[in-house]
Short mmCIF file of C-alpha atoms in Angstrom, two decimals:
data_model
loop_
_atom_site.label_atom_id
_atom_site.label_comp_id
_atom_site.label_asym_id
_atom_site.label_seq_id
_atom_site.Cartn_x
_atom_site.Cartn_y
_atom_site.Cartn_z
CA ASP X 16 -3.52 -4.67 -19.84
CA ALA X 17 -2.06 -1.50 -18.40
CA GLY X 18 -1.63 -1.35 -14.68
CA VAL X 19 -1.73 1.82 -12.61
CA THR X 20 0.11 4.71 -14.23
CA GLN X 21 1.43 7.65 -12.25
CA SER X 22 3.02 10.86 -13.45
CA PRO X 23 5.47 12.39 -13.06
CA THR X 24 7.92 9.86 -11.63
CA HIS X 25 10.05 12.47 -9.90
CA LEU X 26 9.43 16.06 -8.92
CA ILE X 27 11.37 18.75 -7.07
CA LYS X 28 9.47 21.69 -5.61
CA THR X 29 10.27 24.63 -3.35
CA ARG X 30 8.64 25.21 0.04
CA GLY X 31 5.35 27.03 -0.32
CA GLN X 32 4.70 25.89 -3.86
CA GLN X 33 1.81 23.76 -5.04
CA VAL X 34 2.02 20.39 -6.78
CA THR X 35 -0.35 18.15 -8.74
CA LEU X 36 0.24 14.42 -9.12
CA ARG X 37 -1.70 12.29 -11.57
CA CYS X 38 -2.91 8.69 -11.62
CA SER X 39 -4.62 6.47 -14.16
CA PRO X 40 -6.13 3.35 -12.60
CA LYS X 41 -5.91 -0.19 -13.85
CA SER X 42 -8.43 -1.09 -16.50
CA GLY X 43 -11.67 -2.22 -14.87
CA HIS X 44 -11.00 -0.42 -11.58
CA ASP X 45 -13.21 2.42 -10.44
CA THR X 46 -11.75 3.41 -7.07
CA VAL X 47 -8.52 5.32 -6.50
CA SER X 48 -6.70 5.69 -3.20
CA TRP X 49 -3.66 7.84 -2.48
CA TYR X 50 -0.93 7.04 0.01
CA GLN X 51 2.10 8.92 1.28
CA GLN X 52 5.19 6.86 2.05
CA ALA X 53 7.92 8.69 3.88
CA LEU X 54 11.42 7.26 3.77
CA GLY X 55 11.63 4.10 5.86
CA GLN X 56 7.92 4.09 6.68
CA GLY X 57 4.85 2.19 5.60
CA PRO X 58 2.31 3.84 3.31
CA GLN X 59 -0.08 6.23 5.07
CA PHE X 60 -3.61 6.61 3.72
CA ILE X 61 -4.45 10.09 2.42
CA PHE X 62 -7.87 9.63 0.83
CA GLN X 63 -10.00 7.50 -1.45
CA TYR X 64 -12.16 8.50 -4.42
CA TYR X 65 -15.10 6.69 -5.91
CA GLU X 66 -17.72 8.06 -8.29
CA GLU X 67 -15.82 11.37 -8.34
CA GLU X 68 -16.31 11.92 -4.62
CA GLU X 69 -13.95 11.66 -1.68
CA ARG X 70 -15.24 8.69 0.31
CA GLN X 71 -12.67 8.39 3.06
CA ARG X 72 -9.89 10.55 4.37
CA GLY X 73 -6.90 9.85 6.55
CA ASN X 74 -5.23 12.16 9.01
CA PHE X 75 -3.91 14.70 6.52
CA PRO X 76 -4.50 18.46 6.52
CA ASP X 77 -6.71 20.29 4.06
CA ARG X 78 -3.61 21.24 2.08
CA PHE X 79 -4.03 17.81 0.56
CA SER X 80 -6.92 17.65 -1.86
CA GLY X 81 -7.92 15.48 -4.75
CA HIS X 82 -10.17 14.92 -7.65
CA GLN X 83 -11.49 12.01 -9.64
CA PHE X 84 -12.57 12.36 -13.24
CA PRO X 85 -15.36 10.53 -15.10
CA ASN X 86 -12.79 8.18 -16.65
CA TYR X 87 -11.75 7.20 -13.06
CA SER X 88 -8.35 8.88 -13.26
CA SER X 89 -7.37 11.01 -10.31
CA GLU X 90 -5.24 13.91 -9.19
CA LEU X 91 -3.64 14.66 -5.84
CA ASN X 92 -2.98 18.32 -5.09
CA VAL X 93 -0.80 19.58 -2.28
CA ASN X 94 -0.71 23.30 -1.48
CA ALA X 95 1.81 25.29 0.54
CA LEU X 96 4.40 22.53 0.45
CA TRP X 97 6.48 21.82 3.55
CA LEU X 98 9.81 20.05 3.71
CA GLY X 99 7.97 17.26 5.51
CA ASP X 100 5.85 16.60 2.45
CA SER X 101 8.88 15.03 0.78
CA ALA X 102 7.88 11.41 0.20
CA LEU X 103 6.89 8.77 -2.31
CA TYR X 104 3.24 9.27 -3.25
CA LEU X 105 1.53 6.09 -4.27
CA CYS X 106 -1.70 5.73 -6.15
CA ALA X 107 -3.64 2.50 -5.78
CA SER X 108 -6.67 1.41 -7.73
CA SER X 109 -9.29 -1.16 -6.88
CA SER X 110 -12.78 -2.26 -7.72
CA HIS X 111 -15.51 -0.96 -5.44
CA ALA X 112 -17.52 -4.11 -5.99
CA VAL X 113 -14.73 -6.46 -4.98
CA ASN X 114 -12.48 -5.38 -2.12
CA TYR X 115 -9.63 -7.74 -2.83
CA GLY X 116 -6.82 -5.30 -2.41
CA TYR X 117 -5.09 -2.68 -4.40
CA THR X 118 -3.00 -2.50 -7.50
CA PHE X 119 -0.29 0.09 -6.95
CA GLY X 120 1.49 2.38 -9.32
CA SER X 121 5.22 2.94 -9.12
CA GLY X 122 4.73 6.24 -7.35
CA THR X 123 5.84 9.82 -7.66
CA ARG X 124 8.92 10.81 -5.68
CA LEU X 125 8.36 14.36 -4.42
CA THR X 126 11.27 16.31 -2.99
CA VAL X 127 10.58 19.65 -1.34
CA VAL X 128 13.61 21.92 -0.93
CA ALA W 24 -10.18 0.45 13.85
CA GLN W 25 -7.88 -2.03 12.20
CA SER W 26 -4.15 -2.31 12.48
CA VAL W 27 -1.24 -4.63 11.80
CA THR W 28 2.01 -5.04 13.66
CA GLN W 29 5.08 -6.36 11.92
CA LEU W 30 7.63 -7.84 14.29
CA GLY W 31 11.17 -7.02 13.24
CA SER W 32 12.00 -4.09 11.01
CA HIS W 33 14.99 -5.97 9.60
CA VAL W 34 15.39 -9.71 9.01
CA SER W 35 18.50 -11.40 7.64
CA VAL W 36 18.57 -14.94 6.27
CA SER W 37 21.10 -16.99 4.36
CA GLU W 38 20.40 -17.91 0.78
CA GLY W 39 18.48 -21.20 0.82
CA ALA W 40 17.22 -20.75 4.38
CA LEU W 41 13.63 -20.44 5.53
CA VAL W 42 12.09 -16.98 5.36
CA LEU W 43 9.65 -16.08 8.14
CA LEU W 44 8.20 -12.58 8.37
CA ARG W 45 5.77 -11.97 11.21
CA CYS W 46 2.51 -10.04 11.15
CA ASN W 47 -0.19 -9.74 13.79
CA TYR W 48 -3.45 -7.98 13.13
CA SER W 49 -6.13 -6.28 15.14
CA SER W 50 -9.66 -6.11 13.81
CA SER W 51 -13.13 -6.03 15.32
CA VAL W 52 -14.61 -7.67 12.22
CA PRO W 53 -13.37 -10.49 10.00
CA PRO W 54 -10.37 -9.07 8.20
CA TYR W 55 -8.99 -9.31 4.74
CA LEU W 56 -5.19 -9.57 4.94
CA PHE W 57 -2.45 -8.95 2.42
CA TRP W 58 1.28 -9.11 1.96
CA TYR W 59 2.95 -6.69 -0.42
CA VAL W 60 6.58 -6.49 -1.54
CA GLN W 61 8.41 -3.31 -2.45
CA TYR W 62 11.70 -3.18 -4.29
CA PRO W 63 13.83 -0.02 -4.08
CA ASN W 64 12.28 3.01 -5.77
CA GLN W 65 9.24 1.04 -6.86
CA GLY W 66 5.59 0.74 -5.90
CA LEU W 67 4.08 -2.16 -3.98
CA GLN W 68 3.37 -5.51 -5.57
CA LEU W 69 0.74 -7.85 -4.15
CA LEU W 70 2.26 -11.17 -3.02
CA LEU W 71 -0.85 -12.83 -1.65
CA LYS W 72 -4.20 -12.15 -0.02
CA TYR W 73 -6.54 -13.77 2.49
CA THR W 74 -10.22 -13.06 1.94
CA SER W 75 -11.92 -15.60 4.25
CA ALA W 76 -11.54 -18.64 2.04
CA ALA W 77 -8.69 -21.11 2.67
CA THR W 78 -6.57 -20.20 5.69
CA LEU W 79 -3.33 -21.24 3.95
CA VAL W 80 -2.77 -18.83 1.11
CA LYS W 81 -0.22 -19.35 -1.63
CA GLY W 82 1.20 -16.39 -3.47
CA ILE W 83 3.72 -15.52 -6.11
CA ASN W 84 7.43 -16.32 -6.03
CA GLY W 85 6.95 -19.30 -3.69
CA PHE W 86 5.60 -17.32 -0.74
CA GLU W 87 2.71 -18.43 1.40
CA ALA W 88 0.94 -17.25 4.55
CA GLU W 89 -1.37 -18.85 7.06
CA PHE W 90 -4.29 -17.05 8.68
CA LYS W 91 -4.55 -18.04 12.35
CA LYS W 92 -7.55 -16.44 13.99
CA SER W 93 -6.70 -17.76 17.46
CA GLU W 94 -3.30 -16.08 17.29
CA THR W 95 -4.46 -13.06 15.21
CA SER W 96 -1.49 -13.75 12.97
CA PHE W 97 -0.74 -13.84 9.27
CA HIS W 98 2.94 -14.72 8.99
CA LEU W 99 4.67 -14.88 5.62
CA THR W 100 6.96 -17.81 4.81
CA LYS W 101 9.10 -19.14 2.01
CA PRO W 102 10.99 -22.44 2.32
CA SER W 103 14.17 -21.32 0.57
CA ALA W 104 15.33 -17.73 0.22
CA HIS W 105 16.73 -16.43 -3.05
CA MET W 106 18.90 -13.36 -3.50
CA SER W 107 16.07 -11.81 -5.51
CA ASP W 108 13.83 -11.91 -2.41
CA ALA W 109 15.77 -9.06 -0.83
CA ALA W 110 13.19 -6.28 -0.54
CA GLU W 111 10.82 -4.66 1.92
CA TYR W 112 7.66 -6.51 2.83
CA PHE W 113 4.45 -4.96 4.11
CA CYS W 114 1.54 -6.64 5.83
CA ALA W 115 -1.82 -4.94 5.41
CA VAL W 116 -5.40 -5.27 6.60
CA THR W 117 -8.82 -4.19 5.40
CA ARG W 118 -12.39 -5.40 5.67
CA SER W 119 -15.08 -6.41 3.23
CA GLY W 120 -17.42 -3.86 1.74
CA GLY W 121 -17.03 -0.64 -0.17
CA TYR W 122 -15.01 2.42 0.89
CA GLN W 123 -12.62 0.31 2.91
CA LYS W 124 -9.12 1.68 3.19
CA VAL W 125 -6.16 -0.65 3.50
CA THR W 126 -3.97 -0.12 6.56
CA PHE W 127 -0.30 -1.04 6.29
CA GLY W 128 2.28 -2.12 8.79
CA THR W 129 5.63 -0.41 9.10
CA GLY W 130 7.41 -2.95 6.96
CA THR W 131 10.15 -5.56 7.31
CA LYS W 132 13.30 -5.25 5.27
CA LEU W 133 14.57 -8.67 4.23
CA GLN W 134 18.28 -9.13 3.63
CA VAL W 135 19.48 -12.34 1.95
CA ILE W 136 23.08 -13.26 2.64
CA PRO W 137 24.90 -15.28 -0.02
#
């Protein structure tokens, strides 16, 4: 049973560029949440998708956007990258019907130079 | 709003000694509580969860945590530390129902000294 799959694992981008990160949830999960984890910090909630709609959003600017597809996979898009966007981006999947916590992917390490 | 506070950003224990990582929560409704572990350059792995059943929760790798409502605490313990326990540990809180985000603490880095 595959867990949460994220791609790519590492990425280097230049300031001002745009980036798209991808996530496939665990089998049986229908909800995807995205977190940003800066170095030495705890994960910070970006947003959550269920039924292809953004259901909740954390304190992140509109440069951060997302999408969920009918097969429950999800993308995180970040426009106009800043140096401060450098972080580990974690995707977590869960079941909407049973809120017993997330299953996390291994993350995408984004470096903005 | 819900939040968790982890006391001690770094904890060092000797191999074989008791591990105690502290977490206090704040929630206006009955919480669900979790402990996650993160090894370097990896995602988070669920150690254990409290979802309003038994207050003493047993998890993987010999860890356990006790939910104490009177103290608003959910401390993580392990009787005997192994070298492989060296990692960062995160306490997290959410609530029942759909569309509930999970809020994480700032983490405690555990060092195990041989």
